[in-house]
PDB file of C-alpha atoms in Angstrom:
ATOM      1  CA  MET U   1      -7.809 -10.034  43.945  1.00 49.00           C
ATOM      2  CA  ARG U   2     -11.147 -11.579  42.979  1.00 49.00           C
ATOM      3  CA  THR U   3      -9.377 -14.330  41.129  1.00 49.00           C
ATOM      4  CA  ALA U   4      -7.150 -15.106  44.091  1.00 43.00           C
ATOM      5  CA  ASN U   5     -10.140 -15.101  46.467  1.00 45.00           C
ATOM      6  CA  ARG U   6     -12.054 -17.436  44.189  1.00 49.00           C
ATOM      7  CA  ALA U   7      -9.152 -19.903  43.999  1.00 46.00           C
ATOM      8  CA  TRP U   8      -8.827 -19.901  47.738  1.00 40.00           C
ATOM      9  CA  LYS U   9     -12.571 -20.650  48.139  1.00 44.00           C
ATOM     10  CA  ILE U  10     -12.275 -23.574  45.677  1.00 47.00           C
ATOM     11  CA  GLU U  11      -9.188 -25.010  47.504  1.00 45.00           C
ATOM     12  CA  ARG U  12     -10.946 -24.640  50.824  1.00 43.00           C
ATOM     13  CA  LYS U  13     -14.095 -26.422  49.487  1.00 46.00           C
ATOM     14  CA  ASN U  14     -12.055 -29.234  48.011  1.00 52.00           C
ATOM     15  CA  SER U  15     -10.079 -29.682  51.183  1.00 46.00           C
ATOM     16  CA  LEU U  16     -13.194 -29.850  53.335  1.00 46.00           C
ATOM     17  CA  SER U  17     -14.787 -32.351  50.933  1.00 50.00           C
ATOM     18  CA  GLN U  18     -11.632 -34.519  51.209  1.00 50.00           C
ATOM     19  CA  ALA U  19     -11.728 -34.246  54.978  1.00 45.00           C
ATOM     20  CA  VAL U  20     -15.348 -35.323  55.165  1.00 46.00           C
ATOM     21  CA  ALA U  21     -14.699 -38.230  52.775  1.00 52.00           C
ATOM     22  CA  THR U  22     -11.771 -39.269  55.010  1.00 44.00           C
ATOM     23  CA  PHE U  23     -14.049 -39.209  58.040  1.00 44.00           C
ATOM     24  CA  LYS U  24     -16.801 -41.211  56.335  1.00 47.00           C
ATOM     25  CA  GLU U  25     -14.219 -43.815  55.253  1.00 46.00           C
ATOM     26  CA  ALA U  26     -12.731 -44.142  58.673  1.00 40.00           C
ATOM     27  CA  SER U  27     -16.214 -44.426  60.244  1.00 40.00           C
ATOM     28  CA  ALA U  28     -17.061 -47.234  57.834  1.00 40.00           C
ATOM     29  CA  LEU U  29     -13.918 -49.012  59.071  1.00 37.00           C
ATOM     30  CA  GLY U  30     -15.254 -48.959  62.584  1.00 36.00           C
ATOM     31  CA  ASP U  31     -12.931 -46.446  64.325  1.00 37.00           C
ATOM     32  CA  PHE U  32     -15.526 -45.628  67.065  1.00 30.00           C
ATOM     33  CA  PRO U  33     -19.098 -44.459  67.310  1.00 31.00           C
ATOM     34  CA  PRO U  34     -19.854 -40.749  67.338  1.00 31.00           C
ATOM     35  CA  GLY U  35     -19.461 -39.225  70.767  1.00 31.00           C
ATOM     36  CA  ARG U  36     -17.119 -41.932  71.960  1.00 31.00           C
ATOM     37  CA  ASN U  37     -13.760 -40.442  71.384  1.00 34.00           C
ATOM     38  CA  PRO U  38     -11.404 -42.445  73.631  1.00 34.00           C
ATOM     39  CA  GLY U  39      -9.218 -39.439  74.243  1.00 36.00           C
ATOM     40  CA  PRO U  40      -5.691 -38.351  73.377  1.00 35.00           C
ATOM     41  CA  GLY U  41      -3.088 -41.079  73.156  1.00 37.00           C
ATOM     42  CA  ARG U  42      -5.558 -43.967  73.470  1.00 37.00           C
ATOM     43  CA  ASP U  43      -6.067 -46.328  70.626  1.00 38.00           C
ATOM     44  CA  PRO U  44      -9.795 -47.309  70.043  1.00 36.00           C
ATOM     45  CA  ARG U  45      -8.920 -50.199  67.778  1.00 36.00           C
ATOM     46  CA  PRO U  46      -7.522 -53.482  68.851  1.00 37.00           C
ATOM     47  CA  SER U  47      -3.814 -54.032  68.132  1.00 38.00           C
ATOM     48  CA  GLY U  48      -1.657 -57.129  68.000  1.00 36.00           C
ATOM     49  CA  GLY U  49       0.381 -59.331  65.699  1.00 37.00           C
ATOM     50  CA  GLY U  50      -1.374 -58.158  62.559  1.00 67.00           C
ATOM     51  CA  SER U  51       0.580 -54.921  62.507  1.00 83.00           C
ATOM     52  CA  CYS U  52       3.743 -56.005  60.606  1.00 93.00           C
ATOM     53  CA  PHE U  53       6.350 -55.487  58.007  1.00 97.00           C
ATOM     54  CA  ALA U  54       6.446 -57.388  54.706  1.00 96.00           C
ATOM     55  CA  ARG U  55       9.012 -60.083  54.006  1.00 96.00           C
ATOM     56  CA  GLY U  56      12.321 -58.547  52.966  1.00 97.00           C
ATOM     57  CA  THR U  57      12.063 -55.434  55.131  1.00 98.00           C
ATOM     58  CA  GLN U  58      15.513 -54.415  56.461  1.00 98.00           C
ATOM     59  CA  ILE U  59      15.902 -54.011  60.167  1.00 98.00           C
ATOM     60  CA  ARG U  60      18.946 -52.549  61.772  1.00 98.00           C
ATOM     61  CA  THR U  61      20.629 -54.953  64.242  1.00 98.00           C
ATOM     62  CA  ARG U  62      23.897 -55.100  66.193  1.00 96.00           C
ATOM     63  CA  GLY U  63      25.463 -56.500  63.034  1.00 96.00           C
ATOM     64  CA  GLY U  64      23.872 -54.076  60.459  1.00 97.00           C
ATOM     65  CA  TYR U  65      20.708 -54.327  58.448  1.00 98.00           C
ATOM     66  CA  ARG U  66      19.073 -57.709  58.130  1.00 98.00           C
ATOM     67  CA  PRO U  67      15.833 -58.956  56.527  1.00 98.00           C
ATOM     68  CA  ILE U  68      13.141 -59.226  59.151  1.00 98.00           C
ATOM     69  CA  GLU U  69      12.282 -62.796  58.318  1.00 98.00           C
ATOM     70  CA  ALA U  70      15.909 -63.870  59.205  1.00 98.00           C
ATOM     71  CA  LEU U  71      15.616 -62.561  62.767  1.00 98.00           C
ATOM     72  CA  VAL U  72      14.947 -64.788  65.834  1.00 98.00           C
ATOM     73  CA  ALA U  73      14.380 -64.326  69.529  1.00 98.00           C
ATOM     74  CA  GLY U  74      17.497 -63.173  71.241  1.00 97.00           C
ATOM     75  CA  ASP U  75      18.891 -61.161  68.314  1.00 98.00           C
ATOM     76  CA  GLU U  76      19.654 -57.614  69.250  1.00 98.00           C
ATOM     77  CA  VAL U  77      17.999 -54.792  67.256  1.00 98.00           C
ATOM     78  CA  ALA U  78      18.707 -51.023  67.350  1.00 98.00           C
ATOM     79  CA  VAL U  79      16.015 -49.053  69.210  1.00 97.00           C
ATOM     80  CA  ARG U  80      15.534 -45.397  69.778  1.00 95.00           C
ATOM     81  CA  PHE U  81      15.120 -45.409  73.582  1.00 91.00           C
ATOM     82  CA  GLY U  82      17.446 -48.177  74.518  1.00 83.00           C
ATOM     83  CA  GLY U  83      20.377 -48.401  72.157  1.00 93.00           C
ATOM     84  CA  LEU U  84      20.082 -52.136  71.507  1.00 97.00           C
ATOM     85  CA  ALA U  85      17.433 -54.495  72.724  1.00 97.00           C
ATOM     86  CA  PRO U  86      17.047 -58.314  72.490  1.00 98.00           C
ATOM     87  CA  ILE U  87      14.095 -59.660  70.489  1.00 98.00           C
ATOM     88  CA  LYS U  88      11.567 -61.257  72.889  1.00 97.00           C
ATOM     89  CA  ALA U  89       9.586 -62.921  70.144  1.00 97.00           C
ATOM     90  CA  MET U  90       8.913 -62.810  66.435  1.00 97.00           C
ATOM     91  CA  VAL U  91       5.282 -62.823  65.148  1.00 94.00           C
ATOM     92  CA  SER U  92       4.071 -63.370  61.665  1.00 93.00           C
ATOM     93  CA  HIS U  93       1.061 -63.815  59.501  1.00 91.00           C
ATOM     94  CA  THR U  94       0.104 -64.377  55.892  1.00 91.00           C
ATOM     95  CA  LEU U  95      -2.292 -62.280  53.965  1.00 90.00           C
ATOM     96  CA  ASN U  96      -4.134 -63.918  51.149  1.00 89.00           C
ATOM     97  CA  SER U  97      -5.933 -62.594  48.080  1.00 86.00           C
ATOM     98  CA  VAL U  98      -8.981 -63.991  46.184  1.00 87.00           C
ATOM     99  CA  SER U  99     -10.067 -62.588  42.869  1.00 81.00           C
ATOM    100  CA  GLY U 100      -7.735 -59.623  43.225  1.00 82.00           C
ATOM    101  CA  LYS U 101      -8.892 -58.684  46.702  1.00 84.00           C
ATOM    102  CA  TRP U 102      -7.223 -59.075  50.034  1.00 85.00           C
ATOM    103  CA  VAL U 103      -9.162 -61.346  52.464  1.00 84.00           C
ATOM    104  CA  GLY U 104      -9.052 -62.101  56.150  1.00 75.00           C
ATOM    105  CA  GLU U 105      -7.892 -58.662  57.285  1.00 76.00           C
ATOM    106  CA  ALA U 106      -9.619 -55.465  58.417  1.00 77.00           C
ATOM    107  CA  LYS U 107      -9.771 -52.700  55.862  1.00 78.00           C
ATOM    108  CA  SER U 108      -7.790 -50.428  58.224  1.00 78.00           C
ATOM    109  CA  ASN U 109      -4.942 -52.939  58.228  1.00 87.00           C
ATOM    110  CA  LEU U 110      -4.480 -53.562  54.543  1.00 89.00           C
ATOM    111  CA  PRO U 111      -0.989 -53.422  52.977  1.00 94.00           C
ATOM    112  CA  VAL U 112       0.490 -49.946  52.676  1.00 95.00           C
ATOM    113  CA  LEU U 113       3.395 -48.826  50.419  1.00 96.00           C
ATOM    114  CA  ILE U 114       5.638 -46.027  51.681  1.00 97.00           C
ATOM    115  CA  ARG U 115       7.792 -44.978  48.835  1.00 96.00           C
ATOM    116  CA  ARG U 116      11.486 -44.283  49.238  1.00 97.00           C
ATOM    117  CA  GLY U 117      11.979 -40.791  50.597  1.00 96.00           C
ATOM    118  CA  ALA U 118       8.269 -40.251  51.543  1.00 96.00           C
ATOM    119  CA  LEU U 119       8.989 -39.446  55.169  1.00 96.00           C
ATOM    120  CA  GLY U 120      12.063 -37.364  54.525  1.00 94.00           C
ATOM    121  CA  GLU U 121      15.355 -37.189  52.594  1.00 92.00           C
ATOM    122  CA  ASN U 122      16.198 -40.936  51.896  1.00 93.00           C
ATOM    123  CA  SER U 123      13.678 -41.942  54.630  1.00 96.00           C
ATOM    124  CA  PRO U 124      12.963 -44.752  54.118  1.00 97.00           C
ATOM    125  CA  ASN U 125      15.983 -45.566  51.933  1.00 97.00           C
ATOM    126  CA  ALA U 126      13.894 -48.029  49.931  1.00 97.00           C
ATOM    127  CA  ASP U 127      10.254 -48.654  49.242  1.00 97.00           C
ATOM    128  CA  LEU U 128       8.693 -50.078  52.443  1.00 97.00           C
ATOM    129  CA  HIS U 129       5.701 -52.397  52.616  1.00 96.00           C
ATOM    130  CA  LEU U 130       3.750 -52.803  55.897  1.00 96.00           C
ATOM    131  CA  THR U 131       0.180 -53.120  57.316  1.00 94.00           C
ATOM    132  CA  GLY U 132      -1.971 -50.042  57.798  1.00 93.00           C
ATOM    133  CA  GLU U 133      -2.107 -50.333  61.611  1.00 92.00           C
ATOM    134  CA  HIS U 134       1.633 -50.197  61.957  1.00 95.00           C
ATOM    135  CA  ALA U 135       2.841 -46.838  63.244  1.00 95.00           C
ATOM    136  CA  VAL U 136       5.692 -44.641  62.024  1.00 96.00           C
ATOM    137  CA  TYR U 137       7.457 -42.368  64.463  1.00 97.00           C
ATOM    138  CA  VAL U 138       7.627 -38.791  63.239  1.00 95.00           C
ATOM    139  CA  ASP U 139       8.622 -35.766  65.338  1.00 93.00           C
ATOM    140  CA  GLY U 140       7.729 -37.369  68.557  1.00 94.00           C
ATOM    141  CA  TYR U 141       4.369 -38.935  67.527  1.00 95.00           C
ATOM    142  CA  LEU U 142       3.299 -42.387  66.472  1.00 96.00           C
ATOM    143  CA  ILE U 143       1.123 -42.245  63.296  1.00 94.00           C
ATOM    144  CA  LYS U 144      -0.419 -45.383  61.786  1.00 93.00           C
ATOM    145  CA  ALA U 145       0.663 -45.904  58.125  1.00 94.00           C
ATOM    146  CA  GLY U 146      -3.014 -46.115  57.039  1.00 91.00           C
ATOM    147  CA  ASP U 147      -3.670 -42.681  58.496  1.00 90.00           C
ATOM    148  CA  LEU U 148      -0.921 -41.198  56.260  1.00 92.00           C
ATOM    149  CA  VAL U 149      -2.092 -42.587  52.946  1.00 91.00           C
ATOM    150  CA  ASN U 150      -2.196 -39.709  50.493  1.00 90.00           C
ATOM    151  CA  GLY U 151      -2.482 -41.430  47.139  1.00 90.00           C
ATOM    152  CA  THR U 152       0.916 -40.254  45.981  1.00 93.00           C
ATOM    153  CA  SER U 153       3.958 -41.128  48.178  1.00 95.00           C
ATOM    154  CA  ILE U 154       1.978 -43.382  50.586  1.00 95.00           C
ATOM    155  CA  THR U 155      -0.653 -45.653  49.119  1.00 95.00           C
ATOM    156  CA  PHE U 156      -2.721 -48.733  49.836  1.00 93.00           C
ATOM    157  CA  GLU U 157      -1.436 -51.707  47.890  1.00 90.00           C
ATOM    158  CA  ALA U 158      -3.636 -53.589  45.450  1.00 87.00           C
ATOM    159  CA  ALA U 159      -3.753 -57.382  45.482  1.00 85.00           C
ATOM    160  CA  ASP U 160      -3.645 -57.667  41.736  1.00 81.00           C
ATOM    161  CA  GLY U 161      -1.214 -60.396  40.672  1.00 80.00           C
ATOM    162  CA  ARG U 162      -0.441 -61.535  44.186  1.00 82.00           C
ATOM    163  CA  ASP U 163      -1.735 -64.698  45.969  1.00 86.00           C
ATOM    164  CA  THR U 164      -0.095 -64.020  49.369  1.00 89.00           C
ATOM    165  CA  LEU U 165       1.995 -61.627  51.341  1.00 91.00           C
ATOM    166  CA  ASP U 166       3.989 -62.598  54.359  1.00 93.00           C
ATOM    167  CA  PHE U 167       4.320 -60.180  57.259  1.00 95.00           C
ATOM    168  CA  PHE U 168       6.556 -60.131  60.331  1.00 96.00           C
ATOM    169  CA  ASN U 169       6.929 -58.035  63.486  1.00 96.00           C
ATOM    170  CA  ILE U 170       9.325 -57.804  66.406  1.00 97.00           C
ATOM    171  CA  GLU U 171       8.194 -57.998  70.076  1.00 97.00           C
ATOM    172  CA  LEU U 172      10.461 -56.500  72.688  1.00 97.00           C
ATOM    173  CA  ASP U 173      10.287 -56.439  76.371  1.00 96.00           C
ATOM    174  CA  ARG U 174       9.113 -52.832  76.109  1.00 96.00           C
ATOM    175  CA  HIS U 175       7.496 -50.925  73.245  1.00 97.00           C
ATOM    176  CA  ASP U 176      10.174 -49.002  71.335  1.00 97.00           C
ATOM    177  CA  ILE U 177      11.126 -47.523  67.939  1.00 98.00           C
ATOM    178  CA  LEU U 178      13.036 -49.653  65.425  1.00 98.00           C
ATOM    179  CA  ASP U 179      15.438 -48.423  62.655  1.00 98.00           C
ATOM    180  CA  VAL U 180      13.662 -49.740  59.553  1.00 98.00           C
ATOM    181  CA  GLN U 181      15.411 -49.002  56.239  1.00 98.00           C
ATOM    182  CA  GLY U 182      16.517 -45.691  57.600  1.00 97.00           C
ATOM    183  CA  ALA U 183      13.143 -44.665  58.997  1.00 97.00           C
ATOM    184  CA  SER U 184      11.642 -45.028  62.447  1.00 97.00           C
ATOM    185  CA  PHE U 185       8.759 -47.444  63.072  1.00 97.00           C
ATOM    186  CA  GLU U 186       7.255 -48.983  66.229  1.00 97.00           C
ATOM    187  CA  SER U 187       8.001 -52.466  67.469  1.00 97.00           C
ATOM    188  CA  LEU U 188       5.062 -54.787  68.193  1.00 96.00           C
ATOM    189  CA  TYR U 189       2.462 -53.054  70.276  1.00 94.00           C
ATOM    190  CA  ARG U 190       0.218 -55.124  72.612  1.00 91.00           C
ATOM    191  CA  ALA U 191      -3.053 -53.542  73.602  1.00 87.00           C
ATOM    192  CA  GLY U 192      -3.054 -52.404  77.211  1.00 88.00           C
ATOM    193  CA  THR U 193       0.738 -51.935  77.421  1.00 91.00           C
ATOM    194  CA  GLU U 194       2.484 -48.429  77.676  1.00 94.00           C
ATOM    195  CA  ARG U 195       3.319 -46.813  74.395  1.00 95.00           C
ATOM    196  CA  CYS U 196       6.864 -45.300  74.026  1.00 95.00           C
ATOM    197  CA  ALA U 197       5.290 -42.152  72.375  1.00 95.00           C
ATOM    198  CA  PRO U 198       1.809 -40.610  72.012  1.00 94.00           C
ATOM    199  CA  LEU U 199      -0.463 -41.795  69.224  1.00 91.00           C
ATOM    200  CA  GLY U 200      -1.195 -39.007  66.834  1.00 86.00           C
ATOM    201  CA  PHE U 201      -4.652 -39.915  65.510  1.00 78.00           C
ATOM    202  CA  THR U 202      -7.257 -41.756  67.512  1.00 71.00           C
ATOM    203  CA  GLY U 203      -9.744 -42.524  64.771  1.00 68.00           C
ATOM    204  CA  GLY U 204     -11.811 -40.860  61.974  1.00 67.00           C
ATOM    205  CA  ARG U 205     -13.069 -37.881  63.995  1.00 72.00           C
ATOM    206  CA  SER U 206      -9.527 -36.860  64.992  1.00 72.00           C
ATOM    207  CA  LYS U 207      -8.447 -36.974  61.317  1.00 71.00           C
ATOM    208  CA  LEU U 208     -11.424 -34.895  60.320  1.00 70.00           C
ATOM    209  CA  ARG U 209     -10.586 -32.177  62.876  1.00 73.00           C
ATOM    210  CA  SER U 210      -7.001 -32.226  61.714  1.00 72.00           C
ATOM    211  CA  HIS U 211      -8.027 -31.671  58.034  1.00 67.00           C
ATOM    212  CA  MET U 212     -10.326 -28.810  59.027  1.00 78.00           C
ATOM    213  CA  ARG U 213      -7.704 -27.113  61.165  1.00 80.00           C
ATOM    214  CA  SER U 214      -5.412 -27.306  58.089  1.00 70.00           C
ATOM    215  CA  VAL U 215      -8.045 -25.713  55.869  1.00 75.00           C
ATOM    216  CA  ALA U 216      -8.676 -22.985  58.465  1.00 75.00           C
ATOM    217  CA  SER U 217      -4.964 -22.285  58.696  1.00 77.00           C
ATOM    218  CA  LEU U 218      -5.309 -20.365  55.442  1.00 73.00           C
ATOM    219  CA  VAL U 219      -6.947 -17.675  57.545  1.00 74.00           C
ATOM    220  CA  VAL U 220      -5.854 -18.373  61.159  1.00 79.00           C
ATOM    221  CA  ASP U 221      -3.200 -20.989  61.794  1.00 81.00           C
ATOM    222  CA  ARG U 222      -4.319 -23.074  64.749  1.00 77.00           C
ATOM    223  CA  ARG U 223      -2.807 -26.349  63.684  1.00 86.00           C
ATOM    224  CA  GLN U 224      -1.563 -28.775  66.262  1.00 84.00           C
ATOM    225  CA  PRO U 225       1.826 -30.464  65.793  1.00 85.00           C
ATOM    226  CA  ILE U 226       0.141 -33.593  64.376  1.00 84.00           C
ATOM    227  CA  ASP U 227      -1.595 -31.487  61.763  1.00 84.00           C
ATOM    228  CA  ILE U 228       1.708 -29.840  60.678  1.00 86.00           C
ATOM    229  CA  ILE U 229       3.294 -33.288  60.376  1.00 87.00           C
ATOM    230  CA  ARG U 230       0.506 -34.638  58.116  1.00 87.00           C
ATOM    231  CA  ASP U 231       0.523 -31.477  56.010  1.00 88.00           C
ATOM    232  CA  LYS U 232       4.344 -31.702  55.452  1.00 90.00           C
ATOM    233  CA  LEU U 233       4.038 -35.341  54.390  1.00 90.00           C
ATOM    234  CA  GLU U 234       1.130 -34.531  52.068  1.00 88.00           C
ATOM    235  CA  GLU U 235       3.099 -31.653  50.511  1.00 89.00           C
ATOM    236  CA  ARG U 236       6.038 -34.040  50.032  1.00 89.00           C
ATOM    237  CA  GLY U 237       3.666 -36.483  48.316  1.00 90.00           C
ATOM    238  CA  LEU U 238       2.567 -33.727  45.930  1.00 87.00           C
ATOM    239  CA  GLY U 239       6.243 -33.329  44.966  1.00 84.00           C
ATOM    240  CA  PHE U 240       6.327 -37.055  44.162  1.00 80.00           C
ATOM    241  CA  ALA U 241       3.276 -36.597  41.917  1.00 79.00           C
ATOM    242  CA  ARG U 242       4.743 -33.664  40.092  1.00 81.00           C
ATOM    243  CA  ALA U 243       7.949 -35.603  39.443  1.00 77.00           C
ATOM    244  CA  ALA U 244       6.093 -38.644  38.083  1.00 68.00           C
TER     245      ALA U 244
END
């Protein structure tokens, strides 16, 4: 009993330390000042054309999956809340690296790798590369890829050996969810427009509280739906690590 209790205390301490570190990192990225939580479902950070998919990402269209860079305005893409929707506009940008570091992009929006199957069985169906501010749709919530980085199945990408990365996104008449390599991700979101689903995390403090609720759940489970989603994806990531 003493051994089990000691192991629990160590796990709790490590989890709290990780949560605090996550909050400090998020604060350094400028989520929002203490005491200025913008409230549920509101994004404190600017959003725009910088939240994109890397060249080669496969998007489901009326005619099947096609690489995102081959799409143009007027092409119809599959969306969760509308069946098929015509593309209003395509946006793109190029991320450059200098001396092995990405330049010209906020730290919160650096490239993220979501490994095949990281979100569920065969979801996505191939490794997926996107920017950290781009949101995945999971169990009714939008969660930015950068907020799901766990160091195993979802990681930030290093710039080593790369000079540039090209990114693209799809703007629709209304914000919606795209079928991206068998997984669900948002279309381009413009600040001030209505989101098609609530945003899970609203900055560093909300992530800290989420981690702490998960730690406390070892005694009393008061986790919110977004906490359970994050925990499940982190547990899935541990499975990736054990299989490596």
